[in-house]
Amino acid sequence: MTAQQTGAVAGPVLVIGAGLIGTSIALALVRAGVEVHLRDVDPEQLATAIARGAGSAAPVDAPTLVAVAVPPRFAADVLAAASQEFPTSTITDVTSVKGPVLKRALARGADPARLVGGHPMAGREVSGAAGARKDLFDDRLWILTSTDETGVAHQGRARQLATTCGAVPVLMSAAEHDQAVALVSHTPQVLSSALAAQLLPAHEQSIAVAGQGLRDMTRIAASDSGLWVDILTQNAGPVSVVLTGVIHELQEVLHALQELANGDIDHDEIIDATLKAGAKGRSRIPGKHGNPDLDFAEVAVMVEDKPGELARLFVAAGEARINLEDVRIEHVLGRPSGLVELSVRPETAEPLVAALTARGFDVRGQA
Amino acid sequence: MTAQQTGAVAGPVLVIGAGLIGTSIALALVRAGVEVHLRDVDPEQLATAIARGAGSAAPVDAPTLVAVAVPPRFAADVLAAASQEFPTSTITDVTSVKGPVLKRALARGADPARLVGGHPMAGREVSGAAGARKDLFDDRLWILTSTDETGVAHQGRARQLATTCGAVPVLMSAAEHDQAVALVSHTPQVLSSALAAQLLPAHEQSIAVAGQGLRDMTRIAASDSGLWVDILTQNAGPVSVVLTGVIHELQEVLHALQELANGDIDHDEIIDATLKAGAKGRSRIPGKHGNPDLDFAEVAVMVEDKPGELARLFVAAGEARINLEDVRIEHVLGRPSGLVELSVRPETAEPLVAALTARGFDVRGQA
C-alpha cells in the first residue's frame, strides 16, 4: 500500500519537535507509507523517535509539509523560521491556542499563503517520544485554522496530514477555535482550580464529607499548573469573555442566596433559572460517539471490592453480548464494596439487568 | 441474633415517611431485629414499604425513637409534631440541611432535649419505597448534629440508629454540617450549573470539541432543579459564604487575564497562584477508602469498543489477583475504542502492566 493509493499526504514531511505529539505524527505518517524526516533540539528525544521507527534524522531539502510540534511558547518563532527555510512547503503546527501563535508567526515573517494552524485533540496520559503512538490521533478531532490568505492547496495538504494520521479534520477560524477551547476546556480549568482552592483552609472533617460531585468538579484542578499558566496566558482574551459570563451568573445566584438568607423568600426564581439553564446546557454536550441524540441507559450494580468481582460483572455482560458504553465506580468512604454504574444502549438495559440478576448480582436500579 | 446481642438500637422505632430513605432505614432496622413501625401520608408508599418487609403499619404508643424522613420542606413541622405526640421519644430526621430545619422545629415546639439532627450520606440512584435497600447506609457517613441542650441518652440513641443501619456516625454542630455540605456539595452544584449554562448560547461546533473535563465539570448540572432549589434555599447562608470566596478567586483570575489580554505580561503570577492553590486543595480530598495518604497508581489501556473486551481486561486483572480500585473510560469522539484508566494500589501497578502486556493488551502508560 503506497501513500498515493491510500490518499495519504505526499511526502517528504518534516516534523520539527520529537515529543509526544511530533513523534506520534511521524509514526502515523510512517504507518501510511509517507517519507518522514524529524528534527529536534534535544538529540536524545530525536534518537528515541528515530529508534522507534518514526522516520529519518537526515536533512530534507524541500518537504511538502512542515509540522511544527514544539512547546507553545516556541511555536510562533519556529513556524516563521520554517516558512523562511522552506519557501514552498505547507507550514502547520499543533499548538492548543491558535490566534496569538499564528499572529506572531506572521509578524515574524511566516508566509500567510502557506500557513495553516492545527490542533489535534489527542491524548495526554504520557509525554515525550517514548510515549508516542502511531494511533494517537485515530478518530480524534484535528482542528485546522486557515486565514483568508491561506492557499487552498496548502489547506488541503494540512487536511491530508490530519486524515493520514487517522484524525477527523474540522475547519474553523483561529478565533472560533480559541473561543471554543476557552468555553469547553480553559474556563472549566479555572473554575475547577478556584473551587479546589476553597478546600485549602477547610476543616478536615468538612472535606471528609466530600462525595463524587466534588471529586468530579476538582479532578482537573490536579493538572500541571505550569502548562496551564501558558495556555491561559495565551488564550487570555477568549477565556476572559467566558469567565465574565460565569461570574455574572454566579453573582446573580449569590445575590439571590443573600436575599434568601435574609428571609426574602422570593429570590429562589433566579436560582431555579440558573439550575434549569445549566441542565439544558449540559444536555447539549454530545454523547460518547458524538451523537447528541443517543442517550444511554444506566444500570447500577453493587459490587464487592475484591479481586475478580469486576471481572465477574464484565464477563456476565460480555456473555450476554451486551456492550458497556461507560463504567462509573462510586467511591464509598471506608467501604469494601462499591456501586458500579454501567451505561448501555437503552434497548440492552433490560437484558443486562436480567443477565446480571440471573448471575446473582445486586442490581440496584435502572434509569 | 437479637437486637440486644448486636448492640442495635432498642425498639420500637417509628419511621415517618416511607420513601427511599425512610423505608431503607426501616429495612436496615428490621435486618437487625428491631421492632419498626412506619407511617406515611401516601398509603401506596406505605403499602409498598410494608410489603417489602419494612415493619408494621400499626400505630405505636411509645417508640424509643422517631425518625422523620419526609421531604425537606415538611421536616421541621413533622419533627415538632412528633416531639409533641411522643413526649419521651428521641426525635431525629434525615434532612440534608440541618441548622434551619432544627431551628424551625424548635420554634414550633420540638423538645430541644430530645431533638438530634441526622443526615445519612447515602444513595440517590433510585427513589421511593420500591427502591429502598436494607444496606443503603452500610459504611456510609451518617452525620449527627446535637445542640447543647440535647440529652446524652438521646444523642446516644440517635448514634445507635446510625450504627444499627450500618453507617458510620459523625458528630458535628448543625452549623459545621451546613458549612461542610455548602463547601463540598452545594457550591459545586452552583458552579456546575453556572458553567453548563454558558453552553446554552454556544455554537454546536464549539460544544463538539468538548472533552472529559467539561463532561465531569457539568455532570451534576443535570440534577433535578426542584430538589436543588429547596436545598440551596435552605442552606443559603453557608453557600453564600463559600460562593463569595469562589467568586473572589475567579475575579482575581479574570482581572489578571484581562491585563494579560492587554499585553501586560506580569499578571500570570496570580493565575499560577490560583492553579497551585487548586492543586493543593484537590490533594486534600481523601482517597476511595477515606485514606488521604493512599495515592493510587494509574495504568492506561487502549481497549476495543466491542462486547467482551472490558471483560477480557478485568479477567486478566482478576487472574493476576490485582484489585482495581477505580476504572475510568475516556470518551473518544466517533471512535469504536476507548482509553481505560485503571487505578490500583501502587505496588500492584507493575504486576498489572506485566499481566496485561502478556495477554496482548495495548498498555499506554503508567503514572
Coordinates of C-alpha atoms in Angstrom, one line a residue, chain B residues 167-331:
Chain B
A167 CA -23.5 3.6 59.0
V168 CA -20.5 5.4 60.5
P169 CA -21.9 8.2 62.8
V170 CA -20.0 11.5 62.8
L171 CA -20.9 14.2 65.4
M172 CA -20.9 17.9 64.2
S173 CA -22.7 21.0 65.1
A174 CA -25.6 21.9 62.8
A175 CA -23.5 24.9 61.6
E176 CA -20.5 22.8 60.9
H177 CA -22.6 20.4 58.9
D178 CA -24.2 23.1 56.9
Q179 CA -20.9 24.7 56.2
A180 CA -19.4 21.4 55.2
V181 CA -22.1 20.5 52.7
A182 CA -22.1 24.1 51.4
L183 CA -18.4 23.6 50.6
V184 CA -18.3 20.0 49.2
S185 CA -21.8 19.7 47.7
H186 CA -24.0 22.8 47.4
T187 CA -21.4 25.3 46.0
P188 CA -20.1 22.8 43.5
Q189 CA -23.7 22.3 42.3
V190 CA -24.0 26.1 41.7
L191 CA -20.7 26.2 39.8
S192 CA -21.5 23.2 37.7
S193 CA -24.9 24.8 36.7
A194 CA -23.4 28.2 36.0
L195 CA -20.7 26.7 33.8
A196 CA -23.2 24.5 31.9
A197 CA -25.5 27.5 31.4
Q198 CA -22.7 29.0 29.3
L199 CA -23.2 26.2 26.8
L200 CA -26.7 27.3 26.0
P201 CA -25.8 30.1 23.6
A202 CA -22.7 28.4 22.2
H203 CA -22.2 27.2 18.6
E204 CA -22.7 23.5 18.2
Q205 CA -19.2 23.3 16.7
S206 CA -17.7 24.6 19.9
I207 CA -19.5 22.1 22.1
A208 CA -18.4 19.3 19.7
V209 CA -14.9 20.0 20.9
A210 CA -15.8 19.1 24.5
G211 CA -13.7 16.5 26.2
Q212 CA -13.8 14.7 29.5
G213 CA -13.0 17.8 31.6
L214 CA -16.2 19.6 30.6
R215 CA -18.3 16.4 31.0
D216 CA -17.0 15.9 34.5
M217 CA -17.5 19.6 35.4
T218 CA -21.1 19.6 34.2
R219 CA -22.3 16.2 35.2
I220 CA -24.1 17.3 38.3
A221 CA -25.7 20.2 36.4
A222 CA -28.1 17.6 35.1
S223 CA -29.5 17.1 38.6
D224 CA -33.2 17.8 39.5
S225 CA -33.5 21.6 39.7
G226 CA -36.6 21.4 42.0
L227 CA -34.7 19.5 44.7
W228 CA -31.7 21.7 44.4
V229 CA -33.7 25.0 44.7
D230 CA -35.0 23.6 48.0
I231 CA -31.5 22.6 49.3
L232 CA -29.9 25.9 48.2
T233 CA -32.7 28.0 49.6
Q234 CA -32.5 26.2 53.0
N235 CA -28.7 26.5 53.1
A236 CA -28.5 30.0 51.6
G237 CA -26.2 31.5 54.3
P238 CA -23.4 28.9 54.2
V239 CA -23.5 28.6 50.4
S240 CA -23.2 32.4 50.1
V241 CA -20.0 32.4 52.2
V242 CA -18.3 29.7 50.0
L243 CA -19.6 31.2 46.8
T244 CA -18.3 34.6 47.8
G245 CA -14.8 33.0 48.1
V246 CA -15.1 31.3 44.7
I247 CA -16.2 34.5 43.0
H248 CA -13.4 36.5 44.6
E249 CA -10.9 33.9 43.3
L250 CA -12.4 34.0 39.9
Q251 CA -12.4 37.8 39.8
E252 CA -8.7 37.8 40.6
V253 CA -8.0 35.4 37.7
L254 CA -10.3 37.4 35.4
H255 CA -8.5 40.7 36.2
A256 CA -5.2 39.0 35.5
L257 CA -6.4 37.6 32.2
Q258 CA -7.8 41.0 31.2
E259 CA -4.4 42.6 31.9
L260 CA -2.7 39.7 30.0
A261 CA -5.0 40.2 27.0
N262 CA -4.0 43.8 27.0
G263 CA -0.4 42.8 26.8
D264 CA 0.6 43.2 30.4
I265 CA 2.6 40.0 30.8
D266 CA 3.3 40.2 34.6
H267 CA -0.1 39.0 35.6
D268 CA 0.4 35.3 35.2
E269 CA 1.6 35.0 38.8
I270 CA -2.0 35.4 40.1
I271 CA -3.1 32.7 37.7
D272 CA -0.3 30.5 38.8
A273 CA -1.2 31.0 42.4
T274 CA -4.8 30.0 41.8
L275 CA -3.8 26.9 39.8
K276 CA -1.3 25.9 42.5
A277 CA -3.8 26.5 45.3
G278 CA -6.4 24.4 43.4
A279 CA -3.9 21.5 43.0
K280 CA -3.2 21.6 46.7
G281 CA -6.8 21.9 47.7
R282 CA -7.7 19.0 45.4
S283 CA -5.0 16.8 47.1
R284 CA -6.8 17.2 50.4
I285 CA -9.8 15.2 49.2
P286 CA -9.4 11.7 50.7
G287 CA -8.9 8.6 48.6
K288 CA -11.5 5.9 47.9
H289 CA -11.4 4.4 51.3
G290 CA -11.1 7.7 53.2
N291 CA -7.4 7.5 53.5
P292 CA -5.7 10.7 52.2
D293 CA -2.3 9.1 52.3
L294 CA -3.0 6.4 49.8
D295 CA -2.4 7.5 46.3
F296 CA -3.4 5.1 43.6
A297 CA -1.2 4.4 40.6
E298 CA -2.9 4.7 37.2
V299 CA -2.5 2.3 34.3
A300 CA -3.9 3.3 30.9
V301 CA -5.0 0.7 28.5
M302 CA -6.5 1.1 25.0
V303 CA -9.4 -1.2 24.7
E304 CA -11.5 -2.0 21.6
D305 CA -15.2 -1.0 22.0
K306 CA -16.9 -4.4 21.5
P307 CA -18.7 -6.8 23.7
G308 CA -16.4 -8.8 25.9
E309 CA -13.3 -6.6 25.7
L310 CA -13.7 -4.9 29.1
A311 CA -14.5 -8.4 30.4
R312 CA -11.2 -9.7 29.0
L313 CA -9.4 -6.8 30.6
F314 CA -10.9 -7.3 34.1
V315 CA -10.5 -11.1 33.9
A316 CA -6.8 -10.5 33.2
A317 CA -6.6 -8.3 36.3
G318 CA -8.6 -10.8 38.3
E319 CA -6.4 -13.7 37.2
A320 CA -3.3 -11.7 38.3
R321 CA -5.1 -11.3 41.7
I322 CA -4.9 -7.5 41.3
N323 CA -7.8 -5.5 42.7
L324 CA -8.9 -2.5 40.6
E325 CA -9.7 0.5 42.9
D326 CA -11.3 2.5 40.2
V327 CA -12.0 2.4 36.4
R328 CA -12.3 5.4 34.1
I329 CA -13.2 5.2 30.5
E330 CA -12.3 8.1 28.3
H331 CA -14.8 9.0 25.6

